[in-house]
PDB file of C-alpha atoms in Angstrom:
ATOM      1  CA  UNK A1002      58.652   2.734  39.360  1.00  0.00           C
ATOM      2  CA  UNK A1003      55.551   3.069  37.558  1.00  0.00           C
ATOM      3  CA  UNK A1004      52.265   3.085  39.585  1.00  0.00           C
ATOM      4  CA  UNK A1005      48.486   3.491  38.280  1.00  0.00           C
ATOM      5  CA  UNK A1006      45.493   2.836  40.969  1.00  0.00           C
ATOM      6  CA  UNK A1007      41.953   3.617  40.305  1.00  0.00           C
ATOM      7  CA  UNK A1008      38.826   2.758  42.188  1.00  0.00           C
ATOM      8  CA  UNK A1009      35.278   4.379  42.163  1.00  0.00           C
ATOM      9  CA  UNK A1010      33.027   5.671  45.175  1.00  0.00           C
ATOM     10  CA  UNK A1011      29.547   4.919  43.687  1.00  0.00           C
ATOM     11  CA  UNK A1012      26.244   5.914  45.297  1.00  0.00           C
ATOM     12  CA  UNK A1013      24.795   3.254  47.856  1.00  0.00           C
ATOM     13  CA  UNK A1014      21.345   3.554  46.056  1.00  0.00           C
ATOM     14  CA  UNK A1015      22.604   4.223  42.315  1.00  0.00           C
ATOM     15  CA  UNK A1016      19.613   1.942  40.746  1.00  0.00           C
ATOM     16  CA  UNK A1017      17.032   4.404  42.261  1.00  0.00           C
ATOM     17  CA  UNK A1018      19.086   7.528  41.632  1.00  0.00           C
ATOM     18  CA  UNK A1019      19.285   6.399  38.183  1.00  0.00           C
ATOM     19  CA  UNK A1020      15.999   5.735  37.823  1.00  0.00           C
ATOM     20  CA  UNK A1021      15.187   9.739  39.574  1.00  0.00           C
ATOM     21  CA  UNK A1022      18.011  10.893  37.096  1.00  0.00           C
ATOM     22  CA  UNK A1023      15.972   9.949  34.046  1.00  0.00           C
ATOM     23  CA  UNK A1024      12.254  10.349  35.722  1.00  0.00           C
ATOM     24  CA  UNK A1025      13.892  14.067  35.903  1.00  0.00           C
ATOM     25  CA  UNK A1026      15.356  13.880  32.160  1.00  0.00           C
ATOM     26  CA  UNK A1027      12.033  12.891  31.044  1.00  0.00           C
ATOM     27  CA  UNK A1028       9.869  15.817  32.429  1.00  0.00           C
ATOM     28  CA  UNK A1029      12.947  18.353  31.854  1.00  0.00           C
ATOM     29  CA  UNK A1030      12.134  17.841  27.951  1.00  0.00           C
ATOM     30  CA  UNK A1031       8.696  18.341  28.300  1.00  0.00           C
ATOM     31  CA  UNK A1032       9.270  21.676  29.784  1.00  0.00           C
ATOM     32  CA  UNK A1033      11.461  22.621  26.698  1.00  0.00           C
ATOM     33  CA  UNK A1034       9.410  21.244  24.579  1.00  0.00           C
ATOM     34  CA  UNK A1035       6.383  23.237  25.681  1.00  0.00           C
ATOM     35  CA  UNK A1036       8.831  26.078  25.590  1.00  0.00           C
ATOM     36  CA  UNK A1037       9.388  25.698  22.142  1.00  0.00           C
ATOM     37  CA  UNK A1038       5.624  25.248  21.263  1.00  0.00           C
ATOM     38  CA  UNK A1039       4.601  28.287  23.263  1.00  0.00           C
ATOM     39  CA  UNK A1040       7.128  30.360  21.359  1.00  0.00           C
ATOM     40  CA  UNK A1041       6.042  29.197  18.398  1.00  0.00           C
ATOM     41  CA  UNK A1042       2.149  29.543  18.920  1.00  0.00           C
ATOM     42  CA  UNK A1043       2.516  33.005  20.056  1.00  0.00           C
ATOM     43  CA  UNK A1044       3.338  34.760  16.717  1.00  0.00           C
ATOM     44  CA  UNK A1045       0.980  33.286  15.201  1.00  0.00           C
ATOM     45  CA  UNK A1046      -1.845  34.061  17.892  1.00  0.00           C
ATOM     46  CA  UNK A1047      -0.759  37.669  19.864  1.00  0.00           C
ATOM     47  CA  UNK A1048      -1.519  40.874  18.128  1.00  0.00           C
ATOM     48  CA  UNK A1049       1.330  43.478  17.620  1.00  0.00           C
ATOM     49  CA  UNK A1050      -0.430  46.331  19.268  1.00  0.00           C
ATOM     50  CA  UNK A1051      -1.923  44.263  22.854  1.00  0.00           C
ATOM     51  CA  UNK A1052       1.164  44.893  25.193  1.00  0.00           C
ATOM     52  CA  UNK A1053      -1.094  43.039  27.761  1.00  0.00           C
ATOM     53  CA  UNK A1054      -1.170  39.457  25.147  1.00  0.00           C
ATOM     54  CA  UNK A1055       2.550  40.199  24.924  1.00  0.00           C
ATOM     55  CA  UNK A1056       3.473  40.331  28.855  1.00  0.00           C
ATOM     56  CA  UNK A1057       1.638  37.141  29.360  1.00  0.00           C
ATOM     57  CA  UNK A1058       2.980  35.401  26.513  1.00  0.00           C
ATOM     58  CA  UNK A1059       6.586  36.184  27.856  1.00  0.00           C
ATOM     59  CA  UNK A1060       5.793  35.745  31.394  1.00  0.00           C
ATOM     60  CA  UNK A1061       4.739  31.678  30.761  1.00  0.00           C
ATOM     61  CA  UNK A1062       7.643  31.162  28.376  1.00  0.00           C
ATOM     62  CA  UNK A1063      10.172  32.660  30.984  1.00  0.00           C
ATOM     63  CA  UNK A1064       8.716  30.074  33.629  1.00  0.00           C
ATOM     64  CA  UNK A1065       8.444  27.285  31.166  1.00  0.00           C
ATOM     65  CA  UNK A1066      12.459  27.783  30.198  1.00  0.00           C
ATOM     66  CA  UNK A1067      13.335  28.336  33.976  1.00  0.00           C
ATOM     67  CA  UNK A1068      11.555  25.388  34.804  1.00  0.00           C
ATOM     68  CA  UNK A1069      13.569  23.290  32.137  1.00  0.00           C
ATOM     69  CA  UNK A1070      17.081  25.112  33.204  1.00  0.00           C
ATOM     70  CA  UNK A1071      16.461  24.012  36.690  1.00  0.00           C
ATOM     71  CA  UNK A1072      15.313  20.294  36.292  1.00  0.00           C
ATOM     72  CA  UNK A1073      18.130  20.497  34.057  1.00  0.00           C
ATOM     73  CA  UNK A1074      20.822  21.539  36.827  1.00  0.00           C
ATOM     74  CA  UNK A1075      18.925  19.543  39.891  1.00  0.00           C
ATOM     75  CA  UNK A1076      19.412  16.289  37.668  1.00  0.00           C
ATOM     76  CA  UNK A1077      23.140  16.862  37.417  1.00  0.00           C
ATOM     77  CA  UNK A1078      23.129  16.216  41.630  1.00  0.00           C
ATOM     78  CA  UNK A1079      21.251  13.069  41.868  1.00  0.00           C
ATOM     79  CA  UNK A1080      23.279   9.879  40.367  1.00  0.00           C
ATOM     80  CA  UNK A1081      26.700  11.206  40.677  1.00  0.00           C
ATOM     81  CA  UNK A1082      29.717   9.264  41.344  1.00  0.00           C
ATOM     82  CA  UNK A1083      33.290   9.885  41.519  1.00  0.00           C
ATOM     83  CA  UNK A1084      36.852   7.957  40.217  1.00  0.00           C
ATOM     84  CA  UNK A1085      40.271   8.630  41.567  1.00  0.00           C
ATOM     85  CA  UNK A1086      43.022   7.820  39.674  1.00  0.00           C
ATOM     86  CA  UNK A1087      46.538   7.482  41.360  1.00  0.00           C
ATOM     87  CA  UNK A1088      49.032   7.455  38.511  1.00  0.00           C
ATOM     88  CA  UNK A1089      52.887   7.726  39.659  1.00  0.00           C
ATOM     89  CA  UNK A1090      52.681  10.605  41.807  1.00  0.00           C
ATOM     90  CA  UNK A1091      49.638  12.485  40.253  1.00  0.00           C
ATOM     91  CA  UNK A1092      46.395  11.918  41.694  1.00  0.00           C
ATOM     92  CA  UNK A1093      43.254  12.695  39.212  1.00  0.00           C
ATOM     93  CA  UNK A1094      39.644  13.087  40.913  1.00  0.00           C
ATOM     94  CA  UNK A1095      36.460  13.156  38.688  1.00  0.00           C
ATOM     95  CA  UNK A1096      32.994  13.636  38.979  1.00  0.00           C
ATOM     96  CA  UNK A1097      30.800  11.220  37.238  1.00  0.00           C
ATOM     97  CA  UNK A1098      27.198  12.034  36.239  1.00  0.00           C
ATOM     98  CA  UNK A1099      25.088   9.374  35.432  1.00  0.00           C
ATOM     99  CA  UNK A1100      27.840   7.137  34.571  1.00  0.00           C
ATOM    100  CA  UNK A1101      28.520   9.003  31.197  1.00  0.00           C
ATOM    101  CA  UNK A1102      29.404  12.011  32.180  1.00  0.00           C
ATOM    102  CA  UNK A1103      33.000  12.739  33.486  1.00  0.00           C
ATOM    103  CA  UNK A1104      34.108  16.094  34.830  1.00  0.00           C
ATOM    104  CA  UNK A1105      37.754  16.338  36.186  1.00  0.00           C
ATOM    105  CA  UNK A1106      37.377  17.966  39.666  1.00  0.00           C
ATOM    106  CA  UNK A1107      41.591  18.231  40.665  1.00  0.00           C
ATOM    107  CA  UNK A1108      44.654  16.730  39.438  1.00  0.00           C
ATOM    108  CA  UNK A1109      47.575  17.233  41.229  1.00  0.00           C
ATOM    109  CA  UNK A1110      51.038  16.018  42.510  1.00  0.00           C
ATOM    110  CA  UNK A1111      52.536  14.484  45.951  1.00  0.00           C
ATOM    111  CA  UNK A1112      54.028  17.448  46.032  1.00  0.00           C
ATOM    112  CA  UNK A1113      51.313  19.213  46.508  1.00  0.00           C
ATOM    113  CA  UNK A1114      49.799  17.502  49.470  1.00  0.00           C
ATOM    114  CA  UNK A1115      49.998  19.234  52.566  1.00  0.00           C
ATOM    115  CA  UNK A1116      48.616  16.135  54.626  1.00  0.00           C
ATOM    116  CA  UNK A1117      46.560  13.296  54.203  1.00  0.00           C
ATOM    117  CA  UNK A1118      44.960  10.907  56.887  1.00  0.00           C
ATOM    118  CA  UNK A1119      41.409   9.579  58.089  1.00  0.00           C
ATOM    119  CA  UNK A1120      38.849  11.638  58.552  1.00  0.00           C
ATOM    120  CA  UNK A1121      37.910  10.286  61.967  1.00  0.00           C
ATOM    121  CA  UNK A1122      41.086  11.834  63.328  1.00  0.00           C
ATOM    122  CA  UNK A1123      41.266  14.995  64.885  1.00  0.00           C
ATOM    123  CA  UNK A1124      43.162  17.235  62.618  1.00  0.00           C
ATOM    124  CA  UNK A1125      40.582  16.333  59.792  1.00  0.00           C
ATOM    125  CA  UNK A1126      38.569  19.249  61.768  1.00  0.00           C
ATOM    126  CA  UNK A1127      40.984  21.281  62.564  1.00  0.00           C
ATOM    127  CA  UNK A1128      42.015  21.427  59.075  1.00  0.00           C
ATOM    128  CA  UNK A1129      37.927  22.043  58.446  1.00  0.00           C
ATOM    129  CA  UNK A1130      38.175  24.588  60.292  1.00  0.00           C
ATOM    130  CA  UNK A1131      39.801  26.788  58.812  1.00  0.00           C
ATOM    131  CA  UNK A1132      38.861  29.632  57.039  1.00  0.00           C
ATOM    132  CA  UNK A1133      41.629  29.693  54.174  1.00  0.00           C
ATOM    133  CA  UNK A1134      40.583  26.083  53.562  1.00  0.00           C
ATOM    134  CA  UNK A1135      37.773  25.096  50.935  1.00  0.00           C
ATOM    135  CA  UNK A1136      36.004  21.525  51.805  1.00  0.00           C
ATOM    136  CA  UNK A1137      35.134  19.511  48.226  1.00  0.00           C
ATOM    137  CA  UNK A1138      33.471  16.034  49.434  1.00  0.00           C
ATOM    138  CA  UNK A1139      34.533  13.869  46.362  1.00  0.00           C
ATOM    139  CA  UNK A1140      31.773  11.002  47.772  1.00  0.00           C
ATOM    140  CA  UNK A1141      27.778  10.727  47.611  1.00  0.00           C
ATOM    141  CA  UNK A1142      27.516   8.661  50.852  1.00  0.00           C
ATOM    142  CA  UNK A1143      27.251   9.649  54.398  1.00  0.00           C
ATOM    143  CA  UNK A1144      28.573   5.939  55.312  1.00  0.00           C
ATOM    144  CA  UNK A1145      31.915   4.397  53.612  1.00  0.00           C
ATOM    145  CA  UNK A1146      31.148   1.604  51.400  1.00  0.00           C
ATOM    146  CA  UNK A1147      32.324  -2.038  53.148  1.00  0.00           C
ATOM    147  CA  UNK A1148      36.239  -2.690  52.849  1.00  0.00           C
ATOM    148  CA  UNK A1149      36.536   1.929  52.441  1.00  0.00           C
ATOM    149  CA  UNK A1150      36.672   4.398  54.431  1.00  0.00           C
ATOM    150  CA  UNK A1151      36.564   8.139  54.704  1.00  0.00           C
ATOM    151  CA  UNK A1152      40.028   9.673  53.589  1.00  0.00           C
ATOM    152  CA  UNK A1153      41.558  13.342  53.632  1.00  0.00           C
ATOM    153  CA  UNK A1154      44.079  15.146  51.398  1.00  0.00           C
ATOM    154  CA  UNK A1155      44.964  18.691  51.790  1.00  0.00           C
ATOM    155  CA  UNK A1156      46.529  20.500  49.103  1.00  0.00           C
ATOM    156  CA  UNK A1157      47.636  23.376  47.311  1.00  0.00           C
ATOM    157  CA  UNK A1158      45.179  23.148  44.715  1.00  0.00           C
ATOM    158  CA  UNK A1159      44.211  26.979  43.199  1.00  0.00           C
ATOM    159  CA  UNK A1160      44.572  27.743  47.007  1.00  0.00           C
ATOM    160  CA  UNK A1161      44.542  25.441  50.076  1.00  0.00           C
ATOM    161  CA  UNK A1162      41.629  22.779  49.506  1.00  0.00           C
ATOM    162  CA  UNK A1163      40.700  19.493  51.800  1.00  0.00           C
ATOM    163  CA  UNK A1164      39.462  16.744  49.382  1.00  0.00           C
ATOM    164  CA  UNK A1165      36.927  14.172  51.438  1.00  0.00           C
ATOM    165  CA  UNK A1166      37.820  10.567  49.450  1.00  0.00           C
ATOM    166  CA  UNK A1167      35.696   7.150  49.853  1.00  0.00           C
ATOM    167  CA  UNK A1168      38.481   5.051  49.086  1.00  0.00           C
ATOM    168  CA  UNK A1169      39.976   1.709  49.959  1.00  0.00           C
ATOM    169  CA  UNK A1170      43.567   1.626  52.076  1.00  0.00           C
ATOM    170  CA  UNK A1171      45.658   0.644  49.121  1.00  0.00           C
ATOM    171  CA  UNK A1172      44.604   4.367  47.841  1.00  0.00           C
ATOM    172  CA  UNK A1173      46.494   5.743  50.794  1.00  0.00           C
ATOM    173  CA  UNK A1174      49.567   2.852  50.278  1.00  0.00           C
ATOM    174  CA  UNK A1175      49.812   3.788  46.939  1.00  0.00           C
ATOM    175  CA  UNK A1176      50.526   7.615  47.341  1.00  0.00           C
ATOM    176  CA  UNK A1177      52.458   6.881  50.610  1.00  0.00           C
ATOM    177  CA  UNK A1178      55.276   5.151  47.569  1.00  0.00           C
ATOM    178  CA  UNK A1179      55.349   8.917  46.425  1.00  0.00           C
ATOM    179  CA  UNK A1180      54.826  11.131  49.055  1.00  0.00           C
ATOM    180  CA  UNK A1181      57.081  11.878  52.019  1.00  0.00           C
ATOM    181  CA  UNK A1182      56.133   9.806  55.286  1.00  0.00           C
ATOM    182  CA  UNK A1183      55.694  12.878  57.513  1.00  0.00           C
ATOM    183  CA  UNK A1184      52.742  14.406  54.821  1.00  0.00           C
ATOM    184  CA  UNK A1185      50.739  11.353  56.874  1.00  0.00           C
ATOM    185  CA  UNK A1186      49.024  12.255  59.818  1.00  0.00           C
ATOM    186  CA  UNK A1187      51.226  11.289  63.333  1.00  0.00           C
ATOM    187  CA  UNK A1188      48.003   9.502  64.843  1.00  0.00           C
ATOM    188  CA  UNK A1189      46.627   7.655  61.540  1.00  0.00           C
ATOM    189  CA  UNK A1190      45.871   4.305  62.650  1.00  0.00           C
ATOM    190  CA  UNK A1191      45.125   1.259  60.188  1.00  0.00           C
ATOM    191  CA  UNK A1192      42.013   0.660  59.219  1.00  0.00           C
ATOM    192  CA  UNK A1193      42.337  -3.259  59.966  1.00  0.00           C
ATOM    193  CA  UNK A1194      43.382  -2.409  63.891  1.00  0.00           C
ATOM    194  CA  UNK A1195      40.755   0.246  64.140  1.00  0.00           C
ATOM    195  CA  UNK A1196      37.666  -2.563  63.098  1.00  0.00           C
ATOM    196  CA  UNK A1197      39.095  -4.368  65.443  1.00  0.00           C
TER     197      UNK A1197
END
């Protein structure tokens, strides 16, 4: 039986974060390009034997590349959203950036799951906890998205890690056709009875 399920957790506010994402593109370039000009403008202008001319020269290009390299990797954290892919066993989690960007965070098997559940429940922090365990929050938003809701999935991913989903039930459903029934948390609790 062949399964694929995908679904998105987008940013609540992605218009604005978009429009912050290329605000910060915009003024990145200018630093680079000033970069470039500076480096440029100083052979022709600095003597050879004025260390002084030299040591300034240096000091503003340094800041004007460090400012680019930094607006550069702060702009990579603003409009990012993230896919899951659930495709017969396998589950596939990437990072978008500014929609065009994909970077594969973890891909791995049923198998691999240690436990899965809602993060509401108690052994989502005991799991937390840990010190063996490494937290990656695959979500932007503090709050689930209507119809979603927070969910869990330890693994055995290049050590123990605790992926944080914003997904919809049928996420869960899906891997539950792959995965053994006790890998679920005892206590989990439909979402449906839990609204109600």
């Amino acid at each position: 039986m062949d399964v694929f399920y995908e679904e998105s957790a987008v940013a609540h506010n992605s218009d604005k974060k978009t429009k912050r994402y290329n605000v910060i593109t915009g003024i990145s370039w200018v630093f680079l390009g000033l970069a470039i000009i500076w480096f440029v403008l100083g052979f022709y202008t600095i003597r050879v034997n004025e260390p002084g001319d030299w040591i300034s020269w240096g000091f503003i290009f340094i800041w004007l590349l460090a400012s680019w390299f930094l607006l550069r990797q702060w702009k990579m954290r603003i409009n990012v959203s993230y896919d899951y892919a659930f495709v017969s066993g396998e589950l596939r989690i990437s990072k978008v950036i500014n929609v065009n960007k994909r970077k594969l965070i973890a891909r791995f098997d049923c198998e691999d799951m240690i436990q899965f559940g809602d993060v509401d429940n108690p052994s989502f922090e005991r799991f937390k906890s840990e010190p063996a365990t490494k937290t990656v929050i695959c979500t932007s938003n503090d709050v689930p998205a209507k119809g979603k809701f927070f969910m869990y999935i330890l693994a055995e991913f290049n050590g123990k890690k605790l992926f944080v989903l914003e997904c919809r039930e049928e996420m869960l459903m899906n891997i539950l056709k792959f995965a053994r029934r006790n890998k679920l948390e005892s206590d989990y609790v439909m979402q449906e009875k839990k609204q109600k």
